[in-house]
């Protein structure tokens, strides 16, 4: 699972957003705003981590989150990224 070329993660005025660049910006209009957890999941995908590895990293970062909750959240965000054509 990889993030398609043409999408970049940026911080704009204190907000974390995904922005399409280059040719991708002609097909995908707008930006996607991510909260901190969404940005952590994005970075995990960008680093080539599996859903399991991302969920475990979220558990380490957010001590009050159990594995099942972290995995469900990870799968939900990754599913949305896939449905938007951001992940291949």
XYZ file of N, CA, C and O in Angstrom:
352
model
N 0.850 -1.158 0.000
C 0.000 0.000 0.000
C 0.901 1.227 0.000
O 1.781 1.358 0.831
N 0.675 2.093 -0.977
C 1.476 3.304 -1.129
C 0.580 4.496 -1.408
O -0.461 4.358 -2.041
N 1.032 5.658 -0.992
C 0.337 6.884 -1.351
C 0.728 7.213 -2.786
O 1.907 7.182 -3.140
N -0.276 7.493 -3.601
C -0.024 7.799 -5.002
C 0.798 9.070 -5.131
O 0.670 10.002 -4.331
N 1.613 9.101 -6.152
C 2.384 10.295 -6.457
C 1.415 11.431 -6.744
O 0.369 11.239 -7.361
N 1.747 12.608 -6.289
C 0.904 13.762 -6.560
C 0.117 14.241 -5.355
O -0.650 15.195 -5.446
N 0.297 13.587 -4.205
C -0.345 14.024 -2.968
C 0.744 14.292 -1.936
O 1.633 13.462 -1.747
N 0.671 15.450 -1.289
C 1.657 15.793 -0.270
C 0.960 16.239 1.004
O -0.129 16.807 0.969
N 1.595 15.978 2.109
C 1.114 16.385 3.422
C 1.795 17.700 3.767
O 3.021 17.806 3.693
N 1.000 18.695 4.137
C 1.537 20.012 4.473
C 0.840 20.552 5.711
O -0.286 20.173 6.016
N 1.507 21.483 6.373
C 0.889 22.221 7.462
C 0.661 23.638 6.966
O 1.597 24.320 6.538
N -0.613 24.065 6.982
C -0.996 25.378 6.499
C -1.737 26.093 7.630
O -2.786 25.619 8.077
N -1.162 27.185 8.097
C -1.767 27.966 9.180
C -2.124 27.083 10.372
O -3.211 27.174 10.939
N -1.238 26.180 10.722
C -1.421 25.318 11.878
C -2.305 24.106 11.646
O -2.511 23.310 12.546
N -2.843 23.946 10.448
C -3.693 22.812 10.102
C -2.916 21.847 9.203
O -2.195 22.279 8.313
N -3.080 20.548 9.427
C -2.437 19.541 8.594
C -3.397 19.186 7.465
O -4.548 18.829 7.713
N -2.920 19.325 6.233
C -3.748 19.063 5.070
C -2.991 18.231 4.043
O -1.761 18.241 3.991
N -3.765 17.507 3.236
C -3.221 16.793 2.087
C -3.581 17.630 0.873
O -4.742 18.007 0.690
N -2.573 17.911 0.057
C -2.754 18.774 -1.097
C -2.346 18.016 -2.356
O -1.267 17.416 -2.396
N -3.184 18.055 -3.399
C -2.769 17.462 -4.661
C -1.819 18.434 -5.378
O -2.014 19.650 -5.317
N -0.799 17.903 -6.017
C 0.160 18.735 -6.749
C 0.343 18.187 -8.166
O 0.019 17.038 -8.447
N 0.884 19.035 -9.025
C 1.164 18.615 -10.393
C -0.110 18.217 -11.127
O -1.178 18.811 -10.942
N -0.001 17.184 -11.949
C -1.137 16.709 -12.733
C -2.288 16.236 -11.853
O -3.454 16.321 -12.237
N -1.969 15.743 -10.680
C -3.006 15.256 -9.765
C -3.980 16.377 -9.387
O -5.165 16.141 -9.211
N -3.476 17.614 -9.301
C -4.340 18.732 -8.917
C -5.409 19.028 -9.966
O -6.418 19.669 -9.660
N -5.223 18.553 -11.189
C -6.231 18.753 -12.220
C -7.357 17.726 -12.114
O -8.446 17.937 -12.630
N -7.081 16.609 -11.439
C -8.072 15.545 -11.275
C -8.726 15.584 -9.905
O -9.883 15.235 -9.748
N -7.958 15.953 -8.899
C -8.429 15.961 -7.514
C -8.432 17.410 -7.047
O -7.379 18.022 -6.898
N -9.609 17.961 -6.828
C -9.721 19.371 -6.478
C -9.924 19.534 -4.980
O -10.681 18.790 -4.357
N -9.229 20.484 -4.412
C -9.389 20.769 -2.995
C -8.286 20.173 -2.151
O -7.289 19.664 -2.662
N -8.485 20.285 -0.845
C -7.544 19.766 0.136
C -8.303 18.872 1.099
O -9.512 18.996 1.252
N -7.572 18.004 1.769
C -8.150 17.147 2.800
C -7.527 17.563 4.121
O -6.301 17.519 4.284
N -8.368 17.985 5.059
C -7.889 18.378 6.384
C -7.792 17.141 7.262
O -8.713 16.334 7.307
N -6.666 16.979 7.935
C -6.450 15.839 8.819
C -6.243 16.318 10.248
O -5.553 17.311 10.479
N -6.801 15.577 11.193
C -6.459 15.843 12.585
C -5.110 15.166 12.855
O -4.518 14.539 11.962
N -4.632 15.262 14.073
C -3.300 14.713 14.388
C -3.227 13.209 14.148
O -2.244 12.703 13.611
N -4.285 12.491 14.526
C -4.295 11.045 14.316
C -4.289 10.708 12.829
O -3.562 9.816 12.394
N -5.098 11.423 12.053
C -5.110 11.214 10.606
C -3.743 11.468 9.991
O -3.297 10.724 9.109
N -3.066 12.500 10.469
C -1.718 12.801 9.971
C -0.739 11.688 10.356
O 0.126 11.307 9.556
N -0.890 11.140 11.563
C -0.028 10.028 11.991
C -0.258 8.804 11.094
O 0.694 8.121 10.715
N -1.513 8.540 10.770
C -1.827 7.407 9.889
C -1.261 7.661 8.504
O -0.655 6.768 7.893
N -1.415 8.872 7.981
C -0.844 9.229 6.669
C 0.660 8.959 6.661
O 1.186 8.331 5.747
N 1.343 9.438 7.689
C 2.803 9.250 7.753
C 3.162 7.761 7.826
O 4.145 7.326 7.235
N 2.357 6.989 8.553
C 2.595 5.548 8.629
C 2.478 4.894 7.269
O 3.325 4.073 6.884
N 1.443 5.257 6.516
C 1.284 4.713 5.155
C 2.455 5.153 4.291
O 3.041 4.350 3.555
N 2.818 6.437 4.386
C 3.939 6.964 3.590
C 5.249 6.249 3.916
O 6.104 6.081 3.040
N 5.386 5.806 5.160
C 6.595 5.092 5.588
C 6.546 3.598 5.264
O 7.477 2.863 5.596
N 5.436 3.154 4.665
C 5.327 1.751 4.275
C 4.901 0.814 5.388
O 5.078 -0.400 5.278
N 4.320 1.352 6.462
C 3.891 0.509 7.571
C 2.572 -0.191 7.233
O 1.756 0.332 6.477
N 2.356 -1.341 7.833
C 1.088 -2.059 7.681
C 0.051 -1.421 8.605
O 0.394 -0.640 9.506
N -1.215 -1.783 8.419
C -2.267 -1.288 9.304
C -1.961 -1.665 10.752
O -2.149 -0.863 11.667
N -1.494 -2.876 10.969
C -1.149 -3.349 12.301
C -0.040 -2.491 12.915
O -0.133 -2.079 14.076
N 0.990 -2.218 12.140
C 2.113 -1.413 12.642
C 1.668 0.015 12.958
O 2.102 0.602 13.956
N 0.803 0.571 12.117
C 0.300 1.925 12.363
C -0.525 1.941 13.642
O -0.355 2.828 14.487
N -1.405 0.960 13.811
C -2.231 0.886 15.020
C -1.355 0.782 16.270
O -1.616 1.448 17.282
N -0.330 -0.027 16.215
C 0.573 -0.159 17.364
C 1.298 1.147 17.656
O 1.494 1.516 18.816
N 1.689 1.877 16.614
C 2.365 3.157 16.837
C 1.408 4.182 17.446
O 1.817 5.002 18.266
N 0.128 4.113 17.055
C -0.865 5.006 17.657
C -1.046 4.688 19.138
O -1.195 5.599 19.967
N -1.033 3.396 19.486
C -1.153 2.998 20.887
C 0.003 3.549 21.714
O -0.184 3.976 22.854
N 1.192 3.545 21.128
C 2.362 4.060 21.844
C 2.268 5.571 22.044
O 2.627 6.089 23.092
N 1.793 6.265 21.017
C 1.714 7.721 21.082
C 0.559 8.192 21.962
O 0.700 9.147 22.713
N -0.587 7.536 21.826
C -1.782 7.913 22.572
C -2.070 6.813 23.589
O -2.743 5.838 23.285
N -1.556 6.976 24.794
C -1.584 5.931 25.808
C -2.988 5.478 26.209
O -3.168 4.376 26.700
N -3.995 6.317 25.986
C -5.354 5.957 26.395
C -6.123 5.200 25.306
O -7.307 4.923 25.461
N -5.448 4.829 24.224
C -6.094 4.127 23.104
C -5.677 2.657 23.117
O -4.488 2.349 23.173
N -6.692 1.764 23.069
C -6.375 0.339 23.013
C -6.171 -0.087 21.551
O -6.496 0.656 20.619
N -5.621 -1.265 21.369
C -5.263 -1.753 20.032
C -6.474 -1.825 19.102
O -6.398 -1.394 17.952
N -7.586 -2.355 19.564
C -8.763 -2.525 18.707
C -9.264 -1.180 18.194
O -9.614 -1.038 17.023
N -9.297 -0.182 19.080
C -9.739 1.154 18.691
C -8.766 1.759 17.682
O -9.182 2.346 16.681
N -7.473 1.617 17.948
C -6.457 2.152 17.038
C -6.534 1.479 15.667
O -6.437 2.140 14.639
N -6.738 0.166 15.658
C -6.817 -0.566 14.392
C -8.072 -0.164 13.612
O -8.001 0.075 12.410
N -9.214 -0.056 14.296
C -10.454 0.354 13.609
C -10.304 1.741 12.996
O -10.702 1.980 11.859
N -9.724 2.657 13.752
C -9.506 4.015 13.243
C -8.560 4.028 12.056
O -8.791 4.720 11.069
N -7.502 3.245 12.160
C -6.535 3.140 11.072
C -7.199 2.585 9.821
O -7.040 3.133 8.715
N -7.961 1.530 9.983
C -8.636 0.921 8.834
C -9.658 1.867 8.217
O -9.800 1.924 6.994
N -10.348 2.631 9.046
C -11.332 3.586 8.538
C -10.657 4.667 7.696
O -11.096 4.955 6.578
N -9.594 5.258 8.211
C -8.897 6.323 7.483
C -8.269 5.781 6.200
O -8.379 6.391 5.131
N -7.634 4.621 6.280
C -7.023 4.026 5.091
C -8.105 3.674 4.065
O -7.925 3.884 2.864
N -9.251 3.185 4.524
C -10.353 2.892 3.616
C -10.828 4.145 2.884
O -11.097 4.106 1.676
N -10.920 5.251 3.606
C -11.324 6.515 2.979
C -10.271 6.980 1.974
O -10.615 7.460 0.889
N -9.003 6.813 2.324
C -7.928 7.190 1.401
C -7.977 6.353 0.127
O -7.787 6.874 -0.972
N -8.277 5.084 0.285
C -8.396 4.195 -0.888
C -9.585 4.603 -1.743
O -9.477 4.670 -2.969
N -10.721 4.886 -1.121
C -11.915 5.244 -1.881
C -11.757 6.572 -2.617
O -12.380 6.777 -3.658
N -10.901 7.451 -2.112
C -10.626 8.727 -2.775
C -9.520 8.604 -3.817
O -9.177 9.579 -4.474
N -8.933 7.406 -3.933
C -7.881 7.207 -4.926
C -6.529 7.745 -4.521
O -5.666 7.993 -5.362
N -6.315 7.908 -3.223
C -5.046 8.437 -2.727
C -4.026 7.341 -2.510
O -2.831 7.549 -2.648
N -4.519 6.140 -2.198
C -3.643 4.993 -1.960
C -3.814 4.004 -3.098
O -4.915 3.745 -3.558
N -2.683 3.437 -3.524
C -2.740 2.384 -4.540
C -2.232 1.089 -3.966
O -1.599 1.039 -2.961
